[in-house]
Structures are given as C-alpha cells and as structure tokens.
Amino acid sequence: EADIYQTPRYLVIGTGKKITLECSQTMGHDKMYWYQQDPGMELHLIHYSYGVNSTEKGDLSSESTVSRIRTEHFPLTLESARPSHTSQYLCASSAAAKNYGYTFGSGTRLTVV
Amino acid sequence: DAKTTQPPSMDCAEGRAANLPCNHSTISGNEYVYWYRQIHSQGPQYIIHGLKNNETNEMASLIITEDRKSSTLILPHATLRDTAVYYCIVRPNSGNTPLVFGKGTRLSVIA
C-alpha cells in the first residue's frame, strides 16, 4: 500500500483555472519533491522542500508554486492553467537519514483544454 | 550537462540476465551511483546504489568498475514485469542534492 498519496489521479480543466495538486505522505519524511514528466520523456525536477517552511525551485522552470506548512503535506498550485501545463506531475519524499530511498506517488495526470 | 550515459534501449529474453551499462566518467570521489526504474508511467522505484564496492539486494546486483567510471546493473533472471525505463544517477549521498533523472535505458523483456 502506497505511503505517499496524490490527488486527483486524473484532472481535465479549462484554461485559466486555478488548480492545486495534492501530495501527502505518512512516513514522516523531511524531504519532498515535485517532478514533471511528459509522455515518453524525462522526469524534470520542478520543486523540492527539505522541511517545513522550506521550498526550492528545481532544474526546470515552472509557473507553479508550492508550500510546506506541514511535514506531511506538499501541495502544488497553478494559478492560471494553460495547455502547456498538460503533463504528469509526480510527487516524492525521502527521509533525511535515508538519502537514497525516494518514495514516489502514483502521479496526477493533468490535461488543460 | 549529463553526468551519466546510458544506451537508449535494450532487449532481453525472459529468464536471461539483463545487463544494463552506465558510463559516468566524470564521477567525483564522494558521488554514489544510484539505479531507479520506472514501469510505464508509474513513479520511479529505487533499485540499488553503491559507492565503489559491488552491491547486491533482492532486486539486482550493481557492479562498479575499479576506476568508478562505469557500472552495470544486473537483473539475474529478467521477467516480463522488469520491462521498464532504468535510470542510472550519480550524486553525493550526503547533503541536499535532489535526484536528477536523465533519459535512461528502456529495457524490453521479451517472452
């Protein structure tokens, strides 16, 4: 059973809408990450956090924003969705003391029409 | 700049060993070699990692050359469920360096 949860699993939304992709983990992991992946393409790191009130931008420039108010929760928000945001968004977490073991969620497949 | 080089695709017969190569000629002394795989569009799954010694776990073996410039992931008896994209990643094991995924190798296990 997955210990990191992403909702929704699939989302189709109109251009200009504000959306929040949810990611929660029950493992007490300090570190959390958001990756973006187009079909058949590489994963790109867009945001990460090393703890509460800590957020950093990743290698791929993204118009999304994140917050980390609670250890277990790392939501990603798009203020105004565009068709170029259509992609799969994968959330992951890892424990500080176990630097290699990333646990990934099932992903959110976003389509902006 | 890519830190690792992997073949884009490989085939392997079911039941045979799958040997996936990775070149990392610019690896630093404090960098580990990690392997993950991604089945279809699921989230990547950790397989194994190592520094300089060969490593083995229930999923795979990792062979790192003595000069650490290349490594091979070995799946001893590949099954159809091992069909996936395999990523070789080099990064320090300490500190706050997130995993950066490259293009990986698409392994197809054929019945």
Short mmCIF file of C-alpha atoms in Angstrom, two decimals:
data_model
loop_
_atom_site.label_atom_id
_atom_site.label_comp_id
_atom_site.label_asym_id
_atom_site.label_seq_id
_atom_site.Cartn_x
_atom_site.Cartn_y
_atom_site.Cartn_z
CA GLU A 1 0.00 0.00 0.00
CA ALA A 2 1.35 3.39 -1.02
CA ASP A 3 2.57 5.67 1.75
CA ILE A 4 2.53 8.75 -0.41
CA TYR A 5 -0.75 9.89 -1.86
CA GLN A 6 -1.50 12.16 -4.76
CA THR A 7 -4.90 13.52 -5.65
CA PRO A 8 -6.53 13.75 -8.04
CA ARG A 9 -5.23 10.89 -10.15
CA TYR A 10 -6.56 12.48 -13.33
CA LEU A 11 -7.72 16.06 -13.92
CA VAL A 12 -9.10 17.78 -17.00
CA ILE A 13 -9.53 21.51 -16.55
CA GLY A 14 -10.14 24.59 -18.63
CA THR A 15 -7.58 27.25 -19.44
CA GLY A 16 -7.29 29.99 -16.84
CA LYS A 17 -8.49 27.92 -13.90
CA LYS A 18 -6.58 27.77 -10.64
CA ILE A 19 -5.70 24.25 -9.55
CA THR A 20 -3.96 22.61 -6.62
CA LEU A 21 -2.43 19.17 -6.86
CA GLU A 22 -2.30 17.45 -3.50
CA CYS A 23 0.54 15.33 -2.15
CA SER A 24 0.62 13.79 1.31
CA GLN A 25 2.92 11.26 2.92
CA THR A 26 2.53 9.33 6.15
CA MET A 27 6.17 8.33 6.61
CA GLY A 28 7.35 11.44 8.45
CA HIS A 29 9.83 12.21 5.67
CA ASP A 30 11.51 15.60 5.86
CA LYS A 31 12.22 15.93 2.15
CA MET A 32 9.60 16.19 -0.56
CA TYR A 33 9.81 16.75 -4.31
CA TRP A 34 7.70 17.51 -7.36
CA TYR A 35 8.67 16.19 -10.78
CA GLN A 36 7.01 16.88 -14.12
CA GLN A 37 7.03 14.31 -16.91
CA ASP A 38 5.58 14.48 -20.40
CA PRO A 39 4.66 11.10 -22.00
CA GLY A 40 7.75 9.20 -23.04
CA MET A 41 10.04 11.95 -21.83
CA GLU A 42 12.39 12.54 -18.90
CA LEU A 43 11.35 13.48 -15.40
CA HIS A 44 12.17 17.08 -14.57
CA LEU A 45 12.51 18.36 -11.01
CA ILE A 46 10.36 21.48 -10.57
CA HIS A 47 10.20 21.99 -6.79
CA TYR A 48 11.57 20.49 -3.61
CA SER A 49 11.48 21.02 0.13
CA TYR A 50 13.77 19.93 2.93
CA GLY A 51 11.34 20.65 5.71
CA VAL A 52 8.55 22.86 6.95
CA ASN A 53 8.70 26.40 5.54
CA SER A 54 11.50 25.38 3.16
CA THR A 55 10.93 25.34 -0.61
CA GLU A 56 13.31 25.49 -3.55
CA LYS A 57 12.92 25.64 -7.31
CA GLY A 58 14.20 22.74 -9.34
CA ASP A 59 16.05 22.47 -12.62
CA LEU A 60 13.02 23.04 -14.83
CA SER A 61 11.44 26.46 -14.72
CA SER A 62 7.83 26.11 -13.73
CA GLU A 63 4.96 28.56 -13.34
CA SER A 64 3.68 26.52 -10.44
CA THR A 65 4.19 27.30 -6.75
CA VAL A 66 4.45 25.07 -3.70
CA SER A 67 4.08 25.38 0.04
CA ARG A 68 5.22 23.28 3.01
CA ILE A 69 3.29 24.26 6.08
CA ARG A 70 3.11 20.73 7.46
CA THR A 71 5.68 17.96 7.20
CA GLU A 72 3.28 15.54 5.59
CA HIS A 73 1.75 17.87 3.01
CA PHE A 74 3.35 19.43 -0.10
CA PRO A 75 0.72 20.86 -2.46
CA LEU A 76 1.50 22.29 -5.89
CA THR A 77 -0.59 25.16 -7.26
CA LEU A 78 -1.07 26.56 -10.74
CA GLU A 79 -2.68 30.00 -10.51
CA SER A 80 -3.84 30.03 -14.13
CA ALA A 81 -3.67 26.75 -16.01
CA ARG A 82 -2.61 26.72 -19.67
CA PRO A 83 -2.47 23.92 -22.26
CA SER A 84 1.35 23.96 -21.91
CA HIS A 85 0.86 22.71 -18.33
CA THR A 86 -0.59 19.46 -19.63
CA SER A 87 1.68 16.77 -18.20
CA GLN A 88 2.07 14.19 -15.45
CA TYR A 89 3.11 15.51 -12.06
CA LEU A 90 4.87 13.10 -9.70
CA CYS A 91 5.42 13.75 -6.01
CA ALA A 92 8.13 12.01 -3.99
CA SER A 93 9.52 12.02 -0.48
CA SER A 94 12.63 10.80 1.29
CA ALA A 95 13.92 10.65 4.85
CA ALA A 96 16.89 12.78 5.74
CA ALA A 97 18.67 9.78 7.19
CA LYS A 98 17.98 7.63 4.14
CA ASN A 99 19.14 9.80 1.32
CA TYR A 100 18.70 7.31 -1.48
CA GLY A 101 15.23 5.93 -0.97
CA TYR A 102 12.78 8.16 -2.76
CA THR A 103 9.17 7.01 -2.49
CA PHE A 104 7.03 8.22 -5.36
CA GLY A 105 3.30 8.72 -5.52
CA SER A 106 1.13 7.44 -8.36
CA GLY A 107 1.10 10.83 -10.05
CA THR A 108 -1.51 13.28 -11.28
CA ARG A 109 -2.14 13.36 -14.99
CA LEU A 110 -3.23 16.91 -15.81
CA THR A 111 -4.88 17.95 -19.07
CA VAL A 112 -5.63 21.62 -19.68
CA VAL A 113 -8.06 22.25 -22.51
CA ASP B 1 25.39 18.54 -18.58
CA ALA B 2 24.64 14.83 -18.36
CA LYS B 3 26.67 13.06 -15.71
CA THR B 4 25.77 9.61 -16.99
CA THR B 5 25.43 7.98 -20.40
CA GLN B 6 23.14 5.04 -21.00
CA PRO B 7 22.01 3.25 -24.17
CA PRO B 8 18.51 4.39 -25.11
CA SER B 9 17.10 0.89 -25.37
CA MET B 10 17.90 -2.79 -24.84
CA ASP B 11 16.12 -6.11 -25.29
CA CYS B 12 16.46 -9.16 -23.08
CA ALA B 13 14.94 -12.63 -23.32
CA GLU B 14 12.75 -13.67 -20.43
CA GLY B 15 14.67 -15.73 -17.87
CA ARG B 16 18.04 -14.45 -19.00
CA ALA B 17 20.22 -11.94 -17.18
CA ALA B 18 19.72 -8.31 -18.17
CA ASN B 19 22.94 -6.28 -18.03
CA LEU B 20 22.37 -2.55 -18.20
CA PRO B 21 25.50 -0.41 -18.65
CA CYS B 22 26.11 3.12 -17.48
CA ASN B 23 29.07 5.41 -18.12
CA HIS B 24 29.93 8.08 -15.55
CA SER B 25 33.47 9.06 -16.45
CA THR B 26 33.36 12.38 -14.55
CA ILE B 27 32.14 10.90 -11.26
CA SER B 28 33.61 12.56 -8.15
CA GLY B 29 35.03 10.76 -5.14
CA ASN B 30 32.02 11.48 -2.94
CA GLU B 31 29.38 10.58 -5.53
CA TYR B 32 27.38 7.41 -5.43
CA VAL B 33 25.79 5.54 -8.31
CA TYR B 34 22.04 5.04 -7.95
CA TRP B 35 19.65 2.99 -10.04
CA TYR B 36 15.92 3.54 -10.31
CA ARG B 37 13.35 2.16 -12.70
CA GLN B 38 10.03 3.41 -13.97
CA ILE B 39 7.41 0.95 -15.11
CA HIS B 40 5.07 2.52 -17.67
CA SER B 41 4.02 5.86 -16.23
CA GLN B 42 4.22 4.93 -12.56
CA GLY B 43 6.55 6.76 -10.19
CA PRO B 44 10.18 5.59 -10.30
CA GLN B 45 11.20 2.81 -7.95
CA TYR B 46 14.54 2.66 -6.13
CA ILE B 47 16.61 -0.42 -7.05
CA ILE B 48 20.10 -0.17 -5.62
CA HIS B 49 23.03 2.16 -5.04
CA GLY B 50 26.77 1.91 -4.40
CA LEU B 51 30.00 3.84 -4.00
CA LYS B 52 32.81 1.59 -5.15
CA ASN B 53 32.10 -1.93 -3.98
CA ASN B 54 29.76 -4.26 -5.78
CA GLU B 55 26.33 -4.39 -4.21
CA THR B 56 23.52 -6.96 -4.28
CA ASN B 57 19.99 -6.95 -2.97
CA GLU B 58 16.82 -8.88 -3.64
CA MET B 59 16.17 -6.96 -6.85
CA ALA B 60 19.52 -6.66 -8.57
CA SER B 61 23.30 -6.52 -8.46
CA LEU B 62 25.44 -3.47 -9.11
CA ILE B 63 28.92 -3.87 -10.49
CA ILE B 64 31.14 -0.76 -10.39
CA THR B 65 34.48 -0.76 -12.21
CA GLU B 66 37.61 -0.18 -10.19
CA ASP B 67 38.14 3.28 -11.67
CA ARG B 68 34.43 4.01 -10.97
CA LYS B 69 33.94 5.40 -14.46
CA SER B 70 31.26 2.91 -15.36
CA SER B 71 28.85 0.47 -13.80
CA THR B 72 26.45 -2.30 -14.74
CA LEU B 73 23.09 -3.12 -13.25
CA ILE B 74 22.33 -6.82 -13.44
CA LEU B 75 18.85 -8.31 -13.22
CA PRO B 76 19.77 -12.00 -12.84
CA HIS B 77 16.58 -13.56 -14.25
CA ALA B 78 14.58 -10.97 -16.13
CA THR B 79 10.80 -11.34 -16.25
CA LEU B 80 8.21 -9.54 -18.33
CA ARG B 81 7.46 -7.36 -15.29
CA ASP B 82 11.01 -5.99 -15.46
CA THR B 83 10.14 -4.16 -18.67
CA ALA B 84 10.73 -0.53 -17.71
CA VAL B 85 12.94 2.51 -18.14
CA TYR B 86 16.07 2.17 -15.99
CA TYR B 87 17.82 5.29 -14.75
CA CYS B 88 21.45 5.49 -13.65
CA ILE B 89 22.06 8.57 -11.47
CA VAL B 90 25.22 9.93 -9.90
CA ARG B 91 25.02 12.16 -6.85
CA PRO B 92 26.53 12.68 -3.40
CA ASN B 93 24.96 10.53 -0.69
CA SER B 94 25.11 13.29 1.87
CA GLY B 95 23.80 16.79 1.76
CA ASN B 96 20.80 18.12 -0.02
CA THR B 97 21.20 17.23 -3.65
CA PRO B 98 17.93 16.06 -5.24
CA LEU B 99 17.85 13.23 -7.73
CA VAL B 100 18.08 14.40 -11.32
CA PHE B 101 16.83 11.86 -13.85
CA GLY B 102 18.25 11.52 -17.36
CA LYS B 103 16.76 9.70 -20.32
CA GLY B 104 17.55 6.21 -19.00
CA THR B 105 17.51 2.88 -20.84
CA ARG B 106 14.24 1.40 -21.99
CA LEU B 107 14.54 -2.34 -21.27
CA SER B 108 12.15 -4.63 -23.08
CA VAL B 109 11.95 -8.19 -21.76
CA ILE B 110 10.73 -10.50 -24.49
CA ALA B 111 8.95 -13.81 -23.95
#
